[in-house]
PDB file of C-alpha atoms and ligand atoms in Angstrom:
ATOM      1  CA  MET H   1       4.718  21.579 -21.166  1.00 93.00           C
ATOM      2  CA  SER H   2       5.921  18.846 -20.232  1.00 94.00           C
ATOM      3  CA  PHE H   3       9.150  17.989 -17.527  1.00 94.00           C
ATOM      4  CA  ALA H   4      11.855  15.386 -17.208  1.00 96.00           C
ATOM      5  CA  MET H   5      12.233  13.847 -13.838  1.00 97.00           C
ATOM      6  CA  GLN H   6      14.474  12.193 -11.735  1.00 98.00           C
ATOM      7  CA  THR H   7      13.752   8.808 -10.109  1.00 98.00           C
ATOM      8  CA  ILE H   8      15.404   9.801  -6.651  1.00 98.00           C
ATOM      9  CA  GLY H   9      14.405   6.675  -4.625  1.00 98.00           C
ATOM     10  CA  LEU H  10      12.765   2.739  -5.062  1.00 98.00           C
ATOM     11  CA  VAL H  11      10.422   1.239  -2.779  1.00 98.00           C
ATOM     12  CA  HIS H  12      11.241  -2.138  -1.511  1.00 98.00           C
ATOM     13  CA  SER H  13       7.824  -2.794   0.603  1.00 98.00           C
ATOM     14  CA  CYS H  14       5.942  -6.047   1.847  1.00 97.00           C
ATOM     15  CA  PHE H  15       3.643  -5.941  -1.114  1.00 97.00           C
ATOM     16  CA  ARG H  16       4.962  -7.927  -4.381  1.00 97.00           C
ATOM     17  CA  GLU H  17       2.120  -6.887  -6.518  1.00 97.00           C
ATOM     18  CA  LYS H  18      -0.809  -4.799  -6.697  1.00 97.00           C
ATOM     19  CA  PHE H  19      -3.451  -7.285  -5.694  1.00 96.00           C
ATOM     20  CA  GLY H  20      -4.229  -6.412  -1.911  1.00 96.00           C
ATOM     21  CA  ILE H  21      -2.495  -3.500  -1.342  1.00 98.00           C
ATOM     22  CA  PRO H  22      -4.632  -0.932   0.575  1.00 97.00           C
ATOM     23  CA  ARG H  23      -6.294   1.339  -1.137  1.00 96.00           C
ATOM     24  CA  GLN H  24      -4.746   4.201   0.975  1.00 97.00           C
ATOM     25  CA  SER H  25      -1.804   4.712   3.448  1.00 98.00           C
ATOM     26  CA  GLY H  26      -2.015   5.190   6.885  1.00 98.00           C
ATOM     27  CA  LEU H  27      -4.760   1.990   6.565  1.00 97.00           C
ATOM     28  CA  VAL H  28      -2.932  -0.584   7.682  1.00 98.00           C
ATOM     29  CA  ALA H  29      -0.793   0.610  10.396  1.00 98.00           C
ATOM     30  CA  GLU H  30       2.118  -2.329  10.104  1.00 97.00           C
ATOM     31  CA  ALA H  31       2.735  -2.270   6.196  1.00 98.00           C
ATOM     32  CA  ARG H  32       6.441  -1.527   5.973  1.00 97.00           C
ATOM     33  CA  ALA H  33       8.391  -0.559   3.233  1.00 98.00           C
ATOM     34  CA  GLU H  34      12.287   0.898   2.900  1.00 98.00           C
ATOM     35  CA  ILE H  35      12.830   4.226   0.215  1.00 99.00           C
ATOM     36  CA  GLU H  36      16.091   3.152  -1.267  1.00 98.00           C
ATOM     37  CA  ILE H  37      17.465   6.849  -1.551  1.00 98.00           C
ATOM     38  CA  LEU H  38      19.426   6.475  -5.067  1.00 98.00           C
ATOM     39  CA  PRO H  39      23.072   8.374  -5.851  1.00 98.00           C
ATOM     40  CA  PRO H  40      22.842  11.418  -6.458  1.00 98.00           C
ATOM     41  CA  PHE H  41      20.194  11.982  -4.334  1.00 98.00           C
ATOM     42  CA  ASP H  42      21.622   9.611  -0.954  1.00 98.00           C
ATOM     43  CA  ARG H  43      23.702  12.478   0.592  1.00 98.00           C
ATOM     44  CA  ASP H  44      22.826  12.614   4.361  1.00 98.00           C
ATOM     45  CA  GLU H  45      22.805  16.347   4.375  1.00 98.00           C
ATOM     46  CA  ALA H  46      19.850  16.457   1.736  1.00 98.00           C
ATOM     47  CA  PHE H  47      17.991  14.677   4.223  1.00 98.00           C
ATOM     48  CA  SER H  48      19.376  16.627   7.489  1.00 98.00           C
ATOM     49  CA  SER H  49      16.218  17.138  10.225  1.00 98.00           C
ATOM     50  CA  LEU H  50      14.124  15.103   8.327  1.00 98.00           C
ATOM     51  CA  GLU H  51      14.096  12.555  11.067  1.00 98.00           C
ATOM     52  CA  SER H  52      11.814  15.568  13.158  1.00 98.00           C
ATOM     53  CA  PHE H  53       9.830  14.725  11.445  1.00 98.00           C
ATOM     54  CA  SER H  54       7.002  11.952  12.409  1.00 98.00           C
ATOM     55  CA  HIS H  55       5.731  11.336   8.488  1.00 98.00           C
ATOM     56  CA  ILE H  56       6.234  12.565   5.571  1.00 99.00           C
ATOM     57  CA  TRP H  57       4.538  12.647   2.436  1.00 99.00           C
ATOM     58  CA  VAL H  58       5.876  10.355  -1.070  1.00 99.00           C
ATOM     59  CA  ILE H  59       5.277  11.311  -4.518  1.00 98.00           C
ATOM     60  CA  PHE H  60       5.442   8.447  -6.475  1.00 98.00           C
ATOM     61  CA  VAL H  61       4.413   6.788 -10.145  1.00 98.00           C
ATOM     62  CA  PHE H  62       2.316   4.380 -10.280  1.00 98.00           C
ATOM     63  CA  HIS H  63       4.951   2.487 -12.391  1.00 97.00           C
ATOM     64  CA  GLN H  64       2.483  -0.227 -12.843  1.00 96.00           C
ATOM     65  CA  CYS H  65      -0.134   1.743 -14.598  1.00 93.00           C
ATOM     66  CA  LEU H  66       2.030   3.348 -17.278  1.00 92.00           C
ATOM     67  CA  ARG H  67       0.901   1.452 -20.055  1.00 87.00           C
ATOM     68  CA  GLN H  68      -3.046   2.121 -19.723  1.00 89.00           C
ATOM     69  CA  LYS H  69      -4.978   5.120 -21.162  1.00 89.00           C
ATOM     70  CA  TRP H  70      -6.413   7.622 -18.292  1.00 92.00           C
ATOM     71  CA  LYS H  71     -10.180   8.203 -18.758  1.00 91.00           C
ATOM     72  CA  ALA H  72     -12.256  10.955 -17.852  1.00 97.00           C
ATOM     73  CA  THR H  73     -14.247   9.080 -15.318  1.00 97.00           C
ATOM     74  CA  VAL H  74     -13.597   6.151 -13.388  1.00 96.00           C
ATOM     75  CA  ARG H  75     -15.355   3.265 -10.646  1.00 95.00           C
ATOM     76  CA  PRO H  76     -13.886   3.982  -7.076  1.00 94.00           C
ATOM     77  CA  PRO H  77     -13.882   0.338  -4.872  1.00 91.00           C
ATOM     78  CA  ARG H  78     -15.483   2.655  -2.484  1.00 90.00           C
ATOM     79  CA  LEU H  79     -18.574   3.312  -4.143  1.00 92.00           C
ATOM     80  CA  GLY H  80     -18.751  -0.168  -4.825  1.00 88.00           C
ATOM     81  CA  GLY H  81     -17.435  -0.443  -8.075  1.00 87.00           C
ATOM     82  CA  ASN H  82     -20.760   0.281 -10.270  1.00 89.00           C
ATOM     83  CA  ARG H  83     -20.863   4.824  -9.601  1.00 95.00           C
ATOM     84  CA  ARG H  84     -18.448   6.298 -12.288  1.00 97.00           C
ATOM     85  CA  VAL H  85     -16.807  10.460 -10.444  1.00 98.00           C
ATOM     86  CA  GLY H  86     -14.403  12.127 -12.373  1.00 98.00           C
ATOM     87  CA  VAL H  87     -10.763  10.594 -12.291  1.00 98.00           C
ATOM     88  CA  PHE H  88      -9.305  13.927 -10.666  1.00 98.00           C
ATOM     89  CA  ALA H  89     -12.213  13.566  -7.905  1.00 98.00           C
ATOM     90  CA  SER H  90     -10.897  10.227  -7.219  1.00 97.00           C
ATOM     91  CA  ARG H  91      -7.374   8.679  -5.922  1.00 97.00           C
ATOM     92  CA  SER H  92      -7.391   6.259  -8.795  1.00 95.00           C
ATOM     93  CA  THR H  93      -3.943   4.846 -10.657  1.00 95.00           C
ATOM     94  CA  PHE H  94      -5.210   5.968 -14.002  1.00 93.00           C
ATOM     95  CA  ARG H  95      -4.670   9.248 -14.803  1.00 95.00           C
ATOM     96  CA  PRO H  96      -2.812  11.534 -16.903  1.00 95.00           C
ATOM     97  CA  ASN H  97       0.672  11.580 -15.386  1.00 96.00           C
ATOM     98  CA  PRO H  98       0.581   8.618 -13.510  1.00 96.00           C
ATOM     99  CA  LEU H  99       1.104  10.238 -10.026  1.00 97.00           C
ATOM    100  CA  GLY H 100       0.969   8.960  -6.356  1.00 98.00           C
ATOM    101  CA  LEU H 101       0.780  10.809  -3.125  1.00 98.00           C
ATOM    102  CA  SER H 102       0.697   8.913   0.309  1.00 98.00           C
ATOM    103  CA  VAL H 103       1.657   9.771   3.635  1.00 98.00           C
ATOM    104  CA  VAL H 104       3.528   7.334   5.212  1.00 98.00           C
ATOM    105  CA  LYS H 105       4.647   7.128   9.456  1.00 98.00           C
ATOM    106  CA  LEU H 106       8.812   7.644   9.351  1.00 98.00           C
ATOM    107  CA  ASP H 107      10.139   5.481  11.295  1.00 98.00           C
ATOM    108  CA  GLY H 108      13.964   6.140  11.232  1.00 98.00           C
ATOM    109  CA  LEU H 109      17.037   6.312   8.293  1.00 98.00           C
ATOM    110  CA  ALA H 110      19.314   4.066   8.178  1.00 98.00           C
ATOM    111  CA  ARG H 111      22.668   3.412   6.477  1.00 98.00           C
ATOM    112  CA  ARG H 112      23.747  -0.111   5.225  1.00 97.00           C
ATOM    113  CA  GLN H 113      26.253  -1.214   2.802  1.00 97.00           C
ATOM    114  CA  GLY H 114      26.840   2.689   1.869  1.00 96.00           C
ATOM    115  CA  HIS H 115      23.202   2.872   1.119  1.00 98.00           C
ATOM    116  CA  LEU H 116      20.752   4.797   2.623  1.00 98.00           C
ATOM    117  CA  TYR H 117      17.556   3.750   3.401  1.00 98.00           C
ATOM    118  CA  LEU H 118      14.077   5.622   4.656  1.00 98.00           C
ATOM    119  CA  GLN H 119      12.048   2.790   6.859  1.00 98.00           C
ATOM    120  CA  ILE H 120       8.607   3.991   6.909  1.00 98.00           C
ATOM    121  CA  SER H 121       5.323   1.954   7.695  1.00 98.00           C
ATOM    122  CA  GLY H 122       1.410   2.628   6.676  1.00 98.00           C
ATOM    123  CA  VAL H 123       2.235   2.189   3.114  1.00 98.00           C
ATOM    124  CA  ASP H 124       0.159   1.899  -0.262  1.00 98.00           C
ATOM    125  CA  LEU H 125       3.278   0.929  -2.228  1.00 98.00           C
ATOM    126  CA  LEU H 126       4.067  -1.756  -4.519  1.00 98.00           C
ATOM    127  CA  ASP H 127       8.077  -2.807  -4.229  1.00 98.00           C
ATOM    128  CA  GLU H 128       9.317  -0.936  -6.559  1.00 98.00           C
ATOM    129  CA  THR H 129       8.064   2.681  -6.943  1.00 98.00           C
ATOM    130  CA  PRO H 130       9.674   4.803  -8.241  1.00 98.00           C
ATOM    131  CA  VAL H 131       9.653   7.686  -5.551  1.00 99.00           C
ATOM    132  CA  LEU H 132      10.043  11.470  -7.197  1.00 98.00           C
ATOM    133  CA  ASP H 133       9.925  13.368  -4.117  1.00 98.00           C
ATOM    134  CA  ILE H 134       9.707  12.983  -0.020  1.00 98.00           C
ATOM    135  CA  LYS H 135       8.554  15.912   1.969  1.00 98.00           C
ATOM    136  CA  PRO H 136       8.101  16.149   6.032  1.00 98.00           C
ATOM    137  CA  TYR H 137       4.252  15.556   6.526  1.00 98.00           C
ATOM    138  CA  LEU H 138       3.248  19.883   8.354  1.00 98.00           C
ATOM    139  CA  SER H 139       0.607  18.600  10.959  1.00 98.00           C
ATOM    140  CA  TYR H 140      -1.006  22.229  11.055  1.00 98.00           C
ATOM    141  CA  ALA H 141      -0.938  22.757   7.304  1.00 98.00           C
ATOM    142  CA  ASP H 142      -1.717  19.842   5.940  1.00 98.00           C
ATOM    143  CA  SER H 143      -4.422  17.969   8.825  1.00 97.00           C
ATOM    144  CA  LEU H 144      -7.996  19.645   8.187  1.00 97.00           C
ATOM    145  CA  PRO H 145     -10.070  17.778  11.013  1.00 94.00           C
ATOM    146  CA  GLN H 146     -12.726  19.732   9.366  1.00 96.00           C
ATOM    147  CA  ALA H 147     -12.567  19.035   6.269  1.00 97.00           C
ATOM    148  CA  VAL H 148     -14.890  17.092   3.763  1.00 97.00           C
ATOM    149  CA  SER H 149     -14.625  14.242   1.873  1.00 97.00           C
ATOM    150  CA  GLY H 150     -17.388  13.460  -0.247  1.00 97.00           C
ATOM    151  CA  TYR H 151     -18.093  10.075  -0.749  1.00 96.00           C
ATOM    152  CA  ALA H 152     -15.412   8.573   0.913  1.00 95.00           C
ATOM    153  CA  PRO H 153     -16.384  10.793   4.211  1.00 94.00           C
ATOM    154  CA  ARG H 154     -14.836   7.773   6.726  1.00 93.00           C
ATOM    155  CA  ALA H 155     -12.108   4.965   6.625  1.00 92.00           C
ATOM    156  CA  PRO H 156     -13.765   1.601   5.024  1.00 91.00           C
ATOM    157  CA  LYS H 157     -15.305  -0.790   7.801  1.00 88.00           C
ATOM    158  CA  ALA H 158     -14.012  -3.626   8.771  1.00 88.00           C
ATOM    159  CA  ALA H 159     -14.805  -6.389   6.722  1.00 87.00           C
ATOM    160  CA  GLY H 160     -15.754  -8.639   9.204  1.00 86.00           C
ATOM    161  CA  GLN H 161     -14.781 -11.479  11.946  1.00 92.00           C
ATOM    162  CA  LEU H 162     -11.256 -13.039  10.877  1.00 95.00           C
ATOM    163  CA  VAL H 163     -10.686 -16.687  11.234  1.00 96.00           C
ATOM    164  CA  PHE H 164      -6.944 -18.918  11.090  1.00 97.00           C
ATOM    165  CA  SER H 165      -7.221 -21.726   9.750  1.00 97.00           C
ATOM    166  CA  ALA H 166      -4.272 -23.731  12.318  1.00 97.00           C
ATOM    167  CA  GLU H 167      -2.051 -24.608   9.457  1.00 97.00           C
ATOM    168  CA  ALA H 168      -2.475 -20.459   8.630  1.00 97.00           C
ATOM    169  CA  GLU H 169      -1.881 -19.511  12.471  1.00 96.00           C
ATOM    170  CA  ALA H 170       1.241 -22.482  13.014  1.00 95.00           C
ATOM    171  CA  GLN H 171       2.548 -20.924   9.858  1.00 95.00           C
ATOM    172  CA  CYS H 172       2.423 -17.371  11.873  1.00 95.00           C
ATOM    173  CA  GLN H 173       4.094 -18.515  15.020  1.00 94.00           C
ATOM    174  CA  HIS H 174       7.276 -20.743  12.591  1.00 92.00           C
ATOM    175  CA  TYR H 175       7.595 -17.000  10.771  1.00 92.00           C
ATOM    176  CA  ALA H 176       7.433 -14.613  14.171  1.00 90.00           C
ATOM    177  CA  GLN H 177      11.172 -14.374  14.469  1.00 90.00           C
ATOM    178  CA  GLY H 178      12.065 -13.037  11.114  1.00 90.00           C
ATOM    179  CA  TYR H 179       8.485 -11.136  10.626  1.00 92.00           C
ATOM    180  CA  PRO H 180       7.046 -10.559  14.176  1.00 91.00           C
ATOM    181  CA  GLN H 181       3.961  -8.301  12.908  1.00 94.00           C
ATOM    182  CA  LEU H 182       3.081 -10.817  10.211  1.00 96.00           C
ATOM    183  CA  ARG H 183      -0.347 -12.229  12.194  1.00 96.00           C
ATOM    184  CA  ALA H 184      -1.209  -8.378  12.763  1.00 97.00           C
ATOM    185  CA  LEU H 185      -0.076  -7.531   9.245  1.00 97.00           C
ATOM    186  CA  ILE H 186      -2.796 -10.110   7.161  1.00 97.00           C
ATOM    187  CA  GLU H 187      -5.155  -9.632   9.738  1.00 97.00           C
ATOM    188  CA  ASN H 188      -5.579  -5.389   9.525  1.00 97.00           C
ATOM    189  CA  LEU H 189      -5.069  -6.982   5.152  1.00 97.00           C
ATOM    190  CA  LEU H 190      -7.315  -8.446   5.127  1.00 96.00           C
ATOM    191  CA  GLN H 191      -9.718  -6.552   7.319  1.00 96.00           C
ATOM    192  CA  LEU H 192      -9.944  -4.346   4.774  1.00 95.00           C
ATOM    193  CA  ASP H 193     -11.537  -6.895   2.515  1.00 92.00           C
ATOM    194  CA  PRO H 194      -9.355  -6.892  -0.918  1.00 92.00           C
ATOM    195  CA  ARG H 195     -11.447  -8.469  -3.292  1.00 88.00           C
ATOM    196  CA  PRO H 196     -12.359  -6.370  -6.231  1.00 81.00           C
ATOM    197  CA  ALA H 197     -16.190  -4.325  -5.413  1.00 76.00           C
ATOM    198  CA  TYR H 198     -18.628  -6.245  -7.237  1.00 72.00           C
ATOM    199  CA  ARG H 199     -17.447  -9.855  -5.865  1.00 69.00           C
ATOM    200  CA  ALA H 200     -18.033  -8.371  -2.099  1.00 70.00           C
ATOM    201  CA  GLN H 201     -20.942  -7.069  -3.113  1.00 65.00           C
ATOM    202  CA  THR H 202     -22.462 -10.455  -4.844  1.00 67.00           C
ATOM    203  CA  GLY H 203     -21.329 -11.757  -1.233  1.00 62.00           C
ATOM    204  CA  GLU H 204     -19.666 -15.141  -3.687  1.00 66.00           C
ATOM    205  CA  GLU H 205     -18.404 -16.921  -1.346  1.00 73.00           C
ATOM    206  CA  GLY H 206     -16.585 -20.083  -1.734  1.00 77.00           C
ATOM    207  CA  GLU H 207     -13.679 -18.782  -4.092  1.00 89.00           C
ATOM    208  CA  VAL H 208     -10.099 -18.847  -2.621  1.00 93.00           C
ATOM    209  CA  TYR H 209      -8.107 -15.492  -3.179  1.00 95.00           C
ATOM    210  CA  ALA H 210      -3.930 -14.919  -3.349  1.00 96.00           C
ATOM    211  CA  MET H 211      -2.205 -12.679  -2.848  1.00 96.00           C
ATOM    212  CA  ARG H 212       2.009 -11.779  -2.689  1.00 96.00           C
ATOM    213  CA  LEU H 213       2.908 -10.687   0.400  1.00 96.00           C
ATOM    214  CA  LEU H 214       6.704 -10.338   1.890  1.00 95.00           C
ATOM    215  CA  ASP H 215       7.894 -13.941   1.343  1.00 93.00           C
ATOM    216  CA  PHE H 216       4.628 -15.811   0.825  1.00 95.00           C
ATOM    217  CA  ASP H 217       1.685 -16.135  -0.914  1.00 96.00           C
ATOM    218  CA  LEU H 218      -1.241 -15.437   0.980  1.00 97.00           C
ATOM    219  CA  LYS H 219      -4.384 -17.667   0.538  1.00 97.00           C
ATOM    220  CA  TRP H 220      -7.573 -17.199   2.211  1.00 96.00           C
ATOM    221  CA  GLU H 221     -11.916 -17.349   1.205  1.00 94.00           C
ATOM    222  CA  VAL H 222     -15.091 -15.627   2.617  1.00 91.00           C
ATOM    223  CA  ARG H 223     -17.763 -17.948   4.137  1.00 89.00           C
ATOM    224  CA  ASN H 224     -20.007 -17.635   6.203  1.00 87.00           C
ATOM    225  CA  SER H 225     -19.425 -14.168   5.804  1.00 86.00           C
ATOM    226  CA  GLU H 226     -16.454 -14.545   7.937  1.00 92.00           C
ATOM    227  CA  ILE H 227     -12.968 -14.443   6.329  1.00 94.00           C
ATOM    228  CA  HIS H 228     -10.803 -17.564   7.045  1.00 96.00           C
ATOM    229  CA  VAL H 229      -6.852 -17.395   6.175  1.00 97.00           C
ATOM    230  CA  LEU H 230      -5.848 -20.735   4.877  1.00 97.00           C
ATOM    231  CA  ARG H 231      -2.251 -21.123   4.957  1.00 97.00           C
ATOM    232  CA  LEU H 232       0.653 -19.260   4.011  1.00 95.00           C
ATOM    233  CA  ASP H 233       2.585 -20.717   0.746  1.00 92.00           C
ATOM    234  CA  SER H 234       6.673 -19.648   1.257  1.00 88.00           C
ATOM    235  CA  THR H 235       8.069 -18.436  -2.249  1.00 89.00           C
ATOM    236  CA  GLY H 236      11.609 -18.617  -1.348  1.00 76.00           C
TER     237      GLY H 236
HETATM  238  N1  SAM N  12      -1.949   7.405  -1.507  1.00 71.45           N
HETATM  239  C1  SAM N  12      -1.916   7.641  -3.298  1.00 71.45           C
HETATM  240  C2  SAM N  12      -2.395   8.466  -3.794  1.00 71.45           C
HETATM  241  O1  SAM N  12      -3.869   8.586  -3.102  1.00 71.45           O
HETATM  242  O2  SAM N  12      -2.459   8.908  -4.923  1.00 71.45           O
HETATM  243  C3  SAM N  12      -1.973   5.982  -3.994  1.00 71.45           C
HETATM  244  C4  SAM N  12      -3.551   5.639  -3.993  1.00 71.45           C
HETATM  245  S1  SAM N  12      -3.578   4.360  -5.031  1.00 71.45           S
HETATM  246  C5  SAM N  12      -5.847   4.451  -4.871  1.00 71.45           C
HETATM  247  C6  SAM N  12      -3.478   2.771  -3.806  1.00 71.45           C
HETATM  248  C7  SAM N  12      -3.032   2.010  -4.810  1.00 71.45           C
HETATM  249  O3  SAM N  12      -2.367   1.930  -5.931  1.00 71.45           O
HETATM  250  C8  SAM N  12      -3.014   0.629  -4.291  1.00 71.45           C
HETATM  251  O4  SAM N  12      -3.948  -0.241  -3.450  1.00 71.45           O
HETATM  252  C9  SAM N  12      -2.316  -0.564  -5.001  1.00 71.45           C
HETATM  253  O5  SAM N  12      -3.331  -1.301  -6.073  1.00 71.45           O
HETATM  254  C10 SAM N  12      -1.632   0.407  -6.156  1.00 71.45           C
HETATM  255  N2  SAM N  12      -0.374   0.852  -6.529  1.00 71.45           N
HETATM  256  C11 SAM N  12       0.753   1.023  -5.399  1.00 71.45           C
HETATM  257  N3  SAM N  12       1.484   1.360  -5.982  1.00 71.45           N
HETATM  258  C12 SAM N  12       1.736   1.431  -7.390  1.00 71.45           C
HETATM  259  C13 SAM N  12       2.514   0.870  -8.757  1.00 71.45           C
HETATM  260  N4  SAM N  12       3.547   1.428  -8.054  1.00 71.45           N
HETATM  261  N5  SAM N  12       2.206   1.089  -9.937  1.00 71.45           N
HETATM  262  C14 SAM N  12       0.431   0.760 -10.229  1.00 71.45           C
HETATM  263  N6  SAM N  12      -0.341   0.911  -8.777  1.00 71.45           N
HETATM  264  C15 SAM N  12       0.292   0.922  -7.938  1.00 71.45           C
END
């Protein structure tokens, strides 16, 4: 059997490219996005009572992986990228059906110029991600503190000491009015060490990394095991 599904919404996210996005939801509270609900699903009554829930499940399509073939085994970054596990024992984006599932905080619902938006945070979603469904998170059913989580028993450790250059510090202050959480967002993202697992492992230092974040190119490097935030180049 195969099924046709409709996109009910589109994500507008602070993450404009795959590199640098947290590998799970809930890891960076300052990572914000909106889901723009598309017609004919953007009816107020379809979302009535949703605001009484603090968190929601978002079921979405890994739209930037559609052309890649799935593989029976994958190498999760969590295992240093050098041990294979079954695709169904992973949260890899390369799956037979490219579906993602994230729990995110629901910060509110807003209507602007006729469009309905769900404001969410703690996201691991790329900009323009198509959303297939939204469901309320039910703590009594969905939270299982005694669950055993295989090779990923807990959240990743903080990567290390973070140092902002004088230029990056000044830029965060300069943009603080439009982006009040920018510094904390950068700090918490880089603490997750977005470098490919093999790079992080070999401890290769001195290479400048860049990611598109909001309206900036964020540049950093790892030196003496410290993460140095170099600067934010505006892309606007
Ligand atoms: N929480 C979801 C899950 O478990 O299904 C996603 C986990 S997946 C490992 C998270 C990664 O998916 C992110 O770090 C980002 O690189 C990638 N990603 C997010 N949105 C995507 C999209 N629309 N298309 C392709 N890759 C995406």
